[in-house]
């Protein structure tokens, strides 16, 4: 997959590289994989690297995004699995953009996409963040009794060692538990509604093992902050967690 220094410079003359300047930028530390994937997907969706052309060399792309080569290769692996790029070896090898397939995904995927066609993605993501950050902060600031702390620990434990196919349900239960423990039935009800829409959106994108592992680490830190009654850390941890999911959804669906 390595293409550093191989073959002709990517994109022809120097002005061709400027096409990416408005999209590719150093990512934030908290969600490096998700935000890097979002940016590369945006490059492809905008056609900044047309089908048949080569992406920048790994070293250059990693530097532009401010991520390690290991993280970048995880991003490229996802693109390969989704049929968006292919690797070619040899002097003029590299990672090349493939033509986008039309009308794929089967009848179930098509029905799901019809159901969410009218969804305002940004509205859902912003409302979700407001509710989740607020719930995490309330739980931490007010503190949880023994029963509430036990429920939260059990919900977190339920997300561990769960096969990818069942992870989203366990993830949903953990977030719903936080909303319910906030002490606001109205907040919990609103969150349940927005989570249903969020899950429809998530069902339109692939389950990424790297993202699930990252989310699990964020979940653990978030629960620890809540149980330690550190409201600031709980709010910031949830904000970062929501931002990672938002980056993936924007990358695949925007």
PDB file of C-alpha atoms in Angstrom:
ATOM      1  CA  UNK A   1       0.000   0.000   0.000  1.00  0.00           C
ATOM      2  CA  UNK A   2       2.975   2.284   0.444  1.00  0.00           C
ATOM      3  CA  UNK A   3       3.367   4.767  -2.348  1.00  0.00           C
ATOM      4  CA  UNK A   4       5.818   7.242  -0.893  1.00  0.00           C
ATOM      5  CA  UNK A   5       8.209   8.537  -3.526  1.00  0.00           C
ATOM      6  CA  UNK A   6       6.888   6.163  -6.183  1.00  0.00           C
ATOM      7  CA  UNK A   7       6.151   7.191  -9.712  1.00  0.00           C
ATOM      8  CA  UNK A   8       5.033  10.587 -10.894  1.00  0.00           C
ATOM      9  CA  UNK A   9       3.914  13.329  -8.498  1.00  0.00           C
ATOM     10  CA  UNK A  10       0.255  12.995  -7.541  1.00  0.00           C
ATOM     11  CA  UNK A  11      -2.263  15.137  -9.391  1.00  0.00           C
ATOM     12  CA  UNK A  12       0.131  16.441 -12.040  1.00  0.00           C
ATOM     13  CA  UNK A  13       1.330  20.035 -11.653  1.00  0.00           C
ATOM     14  CA  UNK A  14       1.439  21.876  -8.360  1.00  0.00           C
ATOM     15  CA  UNK A  15      -1.910  23.697  -8.801  1.00  0.00           C
ATOM     16  CA  UNK A  16      -3.650  20.300  -8.708  1.00  0.00           C
ATOM     17  CA  UNK A  17      -2.626  19.880  -5.096  1.00  0.00           C
ATOM     18  CA  UNK A  18      -4.459  23.079  -4.161  1.00  0.00           C
ATOM     19  CA  UNK A  19      -7.737  21.269  -4.739  1.00  0.00           C
ATOM     20  CA  UNK A  20      -7.270  19.588  -1.370  1.00  0.00           C
ATOM     21  CA  UNK A  21      -6.185  22.587   0.660  1.00  0.00           C
ATOM     22  CA  UNK A  22      -9.718  23.582   1.653  1.00  0.00           C
ATOM     23  CA  UNK A  23     -10.576  20.060   2.874  1.00  0.00           C
ATOM     24  CA  UNK A  24      -7.466  18.389   4.279  1.00  0.00           C
ATOM     25  CA  UNK A  25      -6.239  19.911   7.534  1.00  0.00           C
ATOM     26  CA  UNK A  26      -4.709  18.624  10.776  1.00  0.00           C
ATOM     27  CA  UNK A  27      -7.303  16.780  12.835  1.00  0.00           C
ATOM     28  CA  UNK A  28      -7.924  17.206  16.540  1.00  0.00           C
ATOM     29  CA  UNK A  29      -6.259  14.722  18.846  1.00  0.00           C
ATOM     30  CA  UNK A  30      -9.431  13.272  20.372  1.00  0.00           C
ATOM     31  CA  UNK A  31     -10.966  11.743  17.228  1.00  0.00           C
ATOM     32  CA  UNK A  32      -8.036  11.429  14.825  1.00  0.00           C
ATOM     33  CA  UNK A  33      -9.246   8.337  12.974  1.00  0.00           C
ATOM     34  CA  UNK A  34     -12.841   9.506  12.614  1.00  0.00           C
ATOM     35  CA  UNK A  35     -11.976  13.031  11.520  1.00  0.00           C
ATOM     36  CA  UNK A  36      -9.279  11.843   9.115  1.00  0.00           C
ATOM     37  CA  UNK A  37     -11.775   9.440   7.566  1.00  0.00           C
ATOM     38  CA  UNK A  38     -14.355  12.235   7.349  1.00  0.00           C
ATOM     39  CA  UNK A  39     -11.946  14.481   5.465  1.00  0.00           C
ATOM     40  CA  UNK A  40     -10.779  11.827   2.992  1.00  0.00           C
ATOM     41  CA  UNK A  41     -14.383  10.787   2.348  1.00  0.00           C
ATOM     42  CA  UNK A  42     -15.226  14.412   1.693  1.00  0.00           C
ATOM     43  CA  UNK A  43     -12.383  14.608  -0.814  1.00  0.00           C
ATOM     44  CA  UNK A  44     -13.846  11.621  -2.640  1.00  0.00           C
ATOM     45  CA  UNK A  45     -17.473  12.756  -2.421  1.00  0.00           C
ATOM     46  CA  UNK A  46     -16.570  16.180  -3.769  1.00  0.00           C
ATOM     47  CA  UNK A  47     -14.649  14.643  -6.625  1.00  0.00           C
ATOM     48  CA  UNK A  48     -11.461  16.506  -5.714  1.00  0.00           C
ATOM     49  CA  UNK A  49      -9.591  13.363  -6.710  1.00  0.00           C
ATOM     50  CA  UNK A  50     -11.534  11.992  -9.693  1.00  0.00           C
ATOM     51  CA  UNK A  51     -11.995   8.298 -10.414  1.00  0.00           C
ATOM     52  CA  UNK A  52      -8.833   6.843 -11.864  1.00  0.00           C
ATOM     53  CA  UNK A  53      -6.507   9.332 -10.177  1.00  0.00           C
ATOM     54  CA  UNK A  54      -4.150   8.588  -7.332  1.00  0.00           C
ATOM     55  CA  UNK A  55      -4.445   9.870  -3.790  1.00  0.00           C
ATOM     56  CA  UNK A  56      -1.431  11.673  -2.333  1.00  0.00           C
ATOM     57  CA  UNK A  57       1.366   9.445  -1.058  1.00  0.00           C
ATOM     58  CA  UNK A  58       0.854   8.066   2.443  1.00  0.00           C
ATOM     59  CA  UNK A  59       3.539  10.276   3.944  1.00  0.00           C
ATOM     60  CA  UNK A  60       2.075  13.442   2.428  1.00  0.00           C
ATOM     61  CA  UNK A  61      -1.496  12.538   3.316  1.00  0.00           C
ATOM     62  CA  UNK A  62      -0.550  11.698   6.914  1.00  0.00           C
ATOM     63  CA  UNK A  63       1.282  15.007   7.235  1.00  0.00           C
ATOM     64  CA  UNK A  64      -1.648  16.988   5.846  1.00  0.00           C
ATOM     65  CA  UNK A  65      -4.035  15.319   8.285  1.00  0.00           C
ATOM     66  CA  UNK A  66      -1.640  15.392  11.230  1.00  0.00           C
ATOM     67  CA  UNK A  67      -2.048  11.658  11.925  1.00  0.00           C
ATOM     68  CA  UNK A  68       0.329   8.724  12.121  1.00  0.00           C
ATOM     69  CA  UNK A  69       0.898   6.432   9.175  1.00  0.00           C
ATOM     70  CA  UNK A  70      -0.761   3.659  11.215  1.00  0.00           C
ATOM     71  CA  UNK A  71      -3.951   5.710  11.583  1.00  0.00           C
ATOM     72  CA  UNK A  72      -3.876   6.676   7.921  1.00  0.00           C
ATOM     73  CA  UNK A  73      -3.580   3.032   6.867  1.00  0.00           C
ATOM     74  CA  UNK A  74      -6.664   2.256   8.951  1.00  0.00           C
ATOM     75  CA  UNK A  75      -8.479   5.012   7.036  1.00  0.00           C
ATOM     76  CA  UNK A  76      -7.300   3.625   3.687  1.00  0.00           C
ATOM     77  CA  UNK A  77      -8.334   0.116   4.734  1.00  0.00           C
ATOM     78  CA  UNK A  78     -11.897   1.347   5.316  1.00  0.00           C
ATOM     79  CA  UNK A  79     -11.912   2.982   1.888  1.00  0.00           C
ATOM     80  CA  UNK A  80     -10.729  -0.291   0.341  1.00  0.00           C
ATOM     81  CA  UNK A  81     -13.428  -2.282   2.124  1.00  0.00           C
ATOM     82  CA  UNK A  82     -16.092   0.153   0.947  1.00  0.00           C
ATOM     83  CA  UNK A  83     -14.941  -0.220  -2.657  1.00  0.00           C
ATOM     84  CA  UNK A  84     -13.926   3.424  -2.935  1.00  0.00           C
ATOM     85  CA  UNK A  85     -10.229   2.932  -3.700  1.00  0.00           C
ATOM     86  CA  UNK A  86      -7.842   0.224  -4.854  1.00  0.00           C
ATOM     87  CA  UNK A  87      -4.122  -0.356  -4.416  1.00  0.00           C
ATOM     88  CA  UNK A  88      -1.775  -0.790  -7.363  1.00  0.00           C
ATOM     89  CA  UNK A  89       1.813  -1.927  -7.027  1.00  0.00           C
ATOM     90  CA  UNK A  90       4.872  -1.052  -9.000  1.00  0.00           C
ATOM     91  CA  UNK A  91       6.680   2.087 -10.039  1.00  0.00           C
ATOM     92  CA  UNK A  92       3.460   3.966 -10.743  1.00  0.00           C
ATOM     93  CA  UNK A  93       1.464   2.303  -8.004  1.00  0.00           C
ATOM     94  CA  UNK A  94      -0.417   3.822  -5.128  1.00  0.00           C
ATOM     95  CA  UNK A  95      -3.993   4.180  -3.916  1.00  0.00           C
ATOM     96  CA  UNK A  96      -6.363   5.018  -6.768  1.00  0.00           C
ATOM     97  CA  UNK A  97      -9.948   6.249  -6.610  1.00  0.00           C
ATOM     98  CA  UNK A  98     -12.558   3.909  -8.068  1.00  0.00           C
ATOM     99  CA  UNK A  99     -15.756   4.978  -9.843  1.00  0.00           C
ATOM    100  CA  UNK A 100     -18.660   5.226  -7.418  1.00  0.00           C
ATOM    101  CA  UNK A 101     -21.224   2.459  -7.745  1.00  0.00           C
ATOM    102  CA  UNK A 102     -24.788   3.544  -8.416  1.00  0.00           C
ATOM    103  CA  UNK A 103     -27.868   2.054  -6.834  1.00  0.00           C
ATOM    104  CA  UNK A 104     -26.068  -0.484  -4.632  1.00  0.00           C
ATOM    105  CA  UNK A 105     -26.880  -1.608  -1.125  1.00  0.00           C
ATOM    106  CA  UNK A 106     -29.967  -3.775  -1.634  1.00  0.00           C
ATOM    107  CA  UNK A 107     -33.661  -3.092  -1.007  1.00  0.00           C
ATOM    108  CA  UNK A 108     -33.269  -2.855   2.781  1.00  0.00           C
ATOM    109  CA  UNK A 109     -30.622  -0.166   2.507  1.00  0.00           C
ATOM    110  CA  UNK A 110     -32.693   1.659  -0.094  1.00  0.00           C
ATOM    111  CA  UNK A 111     -35.727   1.663   2.199  1.00  0.00           C
ATOM    112  CA  UNK A 112     -33.658   2.958   5.100  1.00  0.00           C
ATOM    113  CA  UNK A 113     -32.251   5.756   2.980  1.00  0.00           C
ATOM    114  CA  UNK A 114     -35.768   6.731   1.892  1.00  0.00           C
ATOM    115  CA  UNK A 115     -36.810   6.877   5.549  1.00  0.00           C
ATOM    116  CA  UNK A 116     -34.027   9.284   6.468  1.00  0.00           C
ATOM    117  CA  UNK A 117     -34.121  11.310   3.246  1.00  0.00           C
ATOM    118  CA  UNK A 118     -35.912  14.191   4.964  1.00  0.00           C
ATOM    119  CA  UNK A 119     -33.711  14.126   8.078  1.00  0.00           C
ATOM    120  CA  UNK A 120     -31.696  17.265   8.736  1.00  0.00           C
ATOM    121  CA  UNK A 121     -28.365  15.690   9.647  1.00  0.00           C
ATOM    122  CA  UNK A 122     -26.868  18.790  11.262  1.00  0.00           C
ATOM    123  CA  UNK A 123     -29.968  19.407  13.351  1.00  0.00           C
ATOM    124  CA  UNK A 124     -29.913  15.832  14.644  1.00  0.00           C
ATOM    125  CA  UNK A 125     -26.211  15.972  15.463  1.00  0.00           C
ATOM    126  CA  UNK A 126     -26.431  19.312  17.269  1.00  0.00           C
ATOM    127  CA  UNK A 127     -29.528  18.376  19.264  1.00  0.00           C
ATOM    128  CA  UNK A 128     -27.969  15.044  20.194  1.00  0.00           C
ATOM    129  CA  UNK A 129     -24.824  16.778  21.432  1.00  0.00           C
ATOM    130  CA  UNK A 130     -26.771  19.297  23.525  1.00  0.00           C
ATOM    131  CA  UNK A 131     -28.801  16.532  25.192  1.00  0.00           C
ATOM    132  CA  UNK A 132     -25.908  14.130  25.753  1.00  0.00           C
ATOM    133  CA  UNK A 133     -23.442  16.721  27.050  1.00  0.00           C
ATOM    134  CA  UNK A 134     -26.152  18.071  29.340  1.00  0.00           C
ATOM    135  CA  UNK A 135     -27.067  14.612  30.630  1.00  0.00           C
ATOM    136  CA  UNK A 136     -23.450  13.686  31.359  1.00  0.00           C
ATOM    137  CA  UNK A 137     -22.882  16.973  33.159  1.00  0.00           C
ATOM    138  CA  UNK A 138     -26.018  16.620  35.251  1.00  0.00           C
ATOM    139  CA  UNK A 139     -25.178  13.053  36.267  1.00  0.00           C
ATOM    140  CA  UNK A 140     -21.717  14.087  37.373  1.00  0.00           C
ATOM    141  CA  UNK A 141     -22.707  17.348  39.062  1.00  0.00           C
ATOM    142  CA  UNK A 142     -25.575  15.866  41.068  1.00  0.00           C
ATOM    143  CA  UNK A 143     -23.872  12.547  41.726  1.00  0.00           C
ATOM    144  CA  UNK A 144     -25.431   9.091  41.479  1.00  0.00           C
ATOM    145  CA  UNK A 145     -26.688   6.977  44.337  1.00  0.00           C
ATOM    146  CA  UNK A 146     -25.510   3.382  44.655  1.00  0.00           C
ATOM    147  CA  UNK A 147     -28.334   2.068  42.500  1.00  0.00           C
ATOM    148  CA  UNK A 148     -27.693   4.611  39.754  1.00  0.00           C
ATOM    149  CA  UNK A 149     -23.944   4.001  39.805  1.00  0.00           C
ATOM    150  CA  UNK A 150     -24.617   0.277  39.584  1.00  0.00           C
ATOM    151  CA  UNK A 151     -26.876   0.760  36.573  1.00  0.00           C
ATOM    152  CA  UNK A 152     -24.256   2.860  34.813  1.00  0.00           C
ATOM    153  CA  UNK A 153     -21.470   0.376  35.495  1.00  0.00           C
ATOM    154  CA  UNK A 154     -23.647  -2.489  34.276  1.00  0.00           C
ATOM    155  CA  UNK A 155     -24.529  -0.602  31.093  1.00  0.00           C
ATOM    156  CA  UNK A 156     -20.836   0.026  30.408  1.00  0.00           C
ATOM    157  CA  UNK A 157     -19.990  -3.623  31.113  1.00  0.00           C
ATOM    158  CA  UNK A 158     -22.649  -4.643  28.605  1.00  0.00           C
ATOM    159  CA  UNK A 159     -20.760  -2.892  25.823  1.00  0.00           C
ATOM    160  CA  UNK A 160     -17.566  -4.834  26.491  1.00  0.00           C
ATOM    161  CA  UNK A 161     -16.763  -7.963  24.475  1.00  0.00           C
ATOM    162  CA  UNK A 162     -19.944  -7.502  22.453  1.00  0.00           C
ATOM    163  CA  UNK A 163     -19.787  -8.711  18.829  1.00  0.00           C
ATOM    164  CA  UNK A 164     -19.918  -5.822  16.328  1.00  0.00           C
ATOM    165  CA  UNK A 165     -23.406  -6.847  15.216  1.00  0.00           C
ATOM    166  CA  UNK A 166     -24.788  -6.314  18.712  1.00  0.00           C
ATOM    167  CA  UNK A 167     -22.688  -3.340  19.729  1.00  0.00           C
ATOM    168  CA  UNK A 168     -25.061  -0.606  18.607  1.00  0.00           C
ATOM    169  CA  UNK A 169     -27.870  -1.910  20.826  1.00  0.00           C
ATOM    170  CA  UNK A 170     -25.563  -2.016  23.869  1.00  0.00           C
ATOM    171  CA  UNK A 171     -24.178   1.410  22.985  1.00  0.00           C
ATOM    172  CA  UNK A 172     -27.730   2.776  22.794  1.00  0.00           C
ATOM    173  CA  UNK A 173     -28.577   1.307  26.200  1.00  0.00           C
ATOM    174  CA  UNK A 174     -25.529   2.950  27.781  1.00  0.00           C
ATOM    175  CA  UNK A 175     -26.426   6.380  26.409  1.00  0.00           C
ATOM    176  CA  UNK A 176     -30.091   5.979  27.344  1.00  0.00           C
ATOM    177  CA  UNK A 177     -29.038   5.049  30.874  1.00  0.00           C
ATOM    178  CA  UNK A 178     -27.068   8.282  31.189  1.00  0.00           C
ATOM    179  CA  UNK A 179     -30.059  10.254  29.920  1.00  0.00           C
ATOM    180  CA  UNK A 180     -32.400   8.552  32.386  1.00  0.00           C
ATOM    181  CA  UNK A 181     -30.006   9.086  35.303  1.00  0.00           C
ATOM    182  CA  UNK A 182     -29.834  12.821  34.568  1.00  0.00           C
ATOM    183  CA  UNK A 183     -32.972  13.289  36.656  1.00  0.00           C
ATOM    184  CA  UNK A 184     -34.916  14.932  33.835  1.00  0.00           C
ATOM    185  CA  UNK A 185     -37.672  12.745  32.342  1.00  0.00           C
ATOM    186  CA  UNK A 186     -38.150  15.330  29.580  1.00  0.00           C
ATOM    187  CA  UNK A 187     -34.498  15.160  28.601  1.00  0.00           C
ATOM    188  CA  UNK A 188     -34.613  11.359  28.618  1.00  0.00           C
ATOM    189  CA  UNK A 189     -37.713  11.315  26.400  1.00  0.00           C
ATOM    190  CA  UNK A 190     -36.209  13.775  23.934  1.00  0.00           C
ATOM    191  CA  UNK A 191     -32.994  11.806  23.851  1.00  0.00           C
ATOM    192  CA  UNK A 192     -34.809   8.539  23.148  1.00  0.00           C
ATOM    193  CA  UNK A 193     -36.456  10.159  20.127  1.00  0.00           C
ATOM    194  CA  UNK A 194     -33.263  11.651  18.721  1.00  0.00           C
ATOM    195  CA  UNK A 195     -31.366   8.420  19.366  1.00  0.00           C
ATOM    196  CA  UNK A 196     -33.855   6.508  17.218  1.00  0.00           C
ATOM    197  CA  UNK A 197     -33.123   8.873  14.346  1.00  0.00           C
ATOM    198  CA  UNK A 198     -29.408   8.701  15.039  1.00  0.00           C
ATOM    199  CA  UNK A 199     -29.501   4.897  14.845  1.00  0.00           C
ATOM    200  CA  UNK A 200     -31.237   5.096  11.468  1.00  0.00           C
ATOM    201  CA  UNK A 201     -28.390   7.299  10.279  1.00  0.00           C
ATOM    202  CA  UNK A 202     -25.768   4.982  11.753  1.00  0.00           C
ATOM    203  CA  UNK A 203     -27.393   2.021  10.000  1.00  0.00           C
ATOM    204  CA  UNK A 204     -26.566   3.727   6.694  1.00  0.00           C
ATOM    205  CA  UNK A 205     -22.813   3.596   7.326  1.00  0.00           C
ATOM    206  CA  UNK A 206     -20.505   0.632   7.959  1.00  0.00           C
ATOM    207  CA  UNK A 207     -19.573  -0.608  11.411  1.00  0.00           C
ATOM    208  CA  UNK A 208     -15.875   0.156  11.799  1.00  0.00           C
ATOM    209  CA  UNK A 209     -13.977  -1.913  14.356  1.00  0.00           C
ATOM    210  CA  UNK A 210     -11.406   0.871  14.884  1.00  0.00           C
ATOM    211  CA  UNK A 211     -14.200   3.314  15.694  1.00  0.00           C
ATOM    212  CA  UNK A 212     -15.920   0.866  18.055  1.00  0.00           C
ATOM    213  CA  UNK A 213     -12.675   0.326  19.974  1.00  0.00           C
ATOM    214  CA  UNK A 214     -12.158   4.083  20.198  1.00  0.00           C
ATOM    215  CA  UNK A 215     -15.738   4.630  21.342  1.00  0.00           C
ATOM    216  CA  UNK A 216     -15.301   2.033  24.041  1.00  0.00           C
ATOM    217  CA  UNK A 217     -12.283   3.852  25.461  1.00  0.00           C
ATOM    218  CA  UNK A 218     -14.275   7.085  25.433  1.00  0.00           C
ATOM    219  CA  UNK A 219     -17.203   5.364  27.159  1.00  0.00           C
ATOM    220  CA  UNK A 220     -14.924   4.105  29.926  1.00  0.00           C
ATOM    221  CA  UNK A 221     -13.389   7.540  30.535  1.00  0.00           C
ATOM    222  CA  UNK A 222     -16.829   9.145  30.458  1.00  0.00           C
ATOM    223  CA  UNK A 223     -18.301   6.766  33.035  1.00  0.00           C
ATOM    224  CA  UNK A 224     -15.272   7.265  35.276  1.00  0.00           C
ATOM    225  CA  UNK A 225     -15.723  11.043  35.103  1.00  0.00           C
ATOM    226  CA  UNK A 226     -19.405  10.745  36.006  1.00  0.00           C
ATOM    227  CA  UNK A 227     -18.709   8.432  38.931  1.00  0.00           C
ATOM    228  CA  UNK A 228     -15.914  10.743  40.119  1.00  0.00           C
ATOM    229  CA  UNK A 229     -18.399  13.641  39.991  1.00  0.00           C
ATOM    230  CA  UNK A 230     -16.138  15.549  37.613  1.00  0.00           C
ATOM    231  CA  UNK A 231     -18.789  17.459  35.646  1.00  0.00           C
ATOM    232  CA  UNK A 232     -16.286  19.300  33.460  1.00  0.00           C
ATOM    233  CA  UNK A 233     -14.539  16.121  32.358  1.00  0.00           C
ATOM    234  CA  UNK A 234     -17.888  14.386  31.824  1.00  0.00           C
ATOM    235  CA  UNK A 235     -19.186  17.157  29.584  1.00  0.00           C
ATOM    236  CA  UNK A 236     -15.956  17.431  27.616  1.00  0.00           C
ATOM    237  CA  UNK A 237     -15.685  13.662  27.244  1.00  0.00           C
ATOM    238  CA  UNK A 238     -19.226  13.421  25.915  1.00  0.00           C
ATOM    239  CA  UNK A 239     -18.697  16.379  23.590  1.00  0.00           C
ATOM    240  CA  UNK A 240     -15.635  14.690  22.104  1.00  0.00           C
ATOM    241  CA  UNK A 241     -17.469  11.376  21.813  1.00  0.00           C
ATOM    242  CA  UNK A 242     -20.370  13.001  19.959  1.00  0.00           C
ATOM    243  CA  UNK A 243     -17.911  14.780  17.673  1.00  0.00           C
ATOM    244  CA  UNK A 244     -16.375  11.453  16.612  1.00  0.00           C
ATOM    245  CA  UNK A 245     -19.733  10.009  15.621  1.00  0.00           C
ATOM    246  CA  UNK A 246     -20.674  13.251  13.867  1.00  0.00           C
ATOM    247  CA  UNK A 247     -17.446  13.143  11.837  1.00  0.00           C
ATOM    248  CA  UNK A 248     -18.249   9.665  10.550  1.00  0.00           C
ATOM    249  CA  UNK A 249     -21.854  10.504   9.695  1.00  0.00           C
ATOM    250  CA  UNK A 250     -20.887  13.701   7.881  1.00  0.00           C
ATOM    251  CA  UNK A 251     -18.167  11.847   6.008  1.00  0.00           C
ATOM    252  CA  UNK A 252     -20.437   9.087   4.738  1.00  0.00           C
ATOM    253  CA  UNK A 253     -23.778  10.903   4.421  1.00  0.00           C
ATOM    254  CA  UNK A 254     -23.200  14.615   3.793  1.00  0.00           C
TER     255      UNK A 254
END
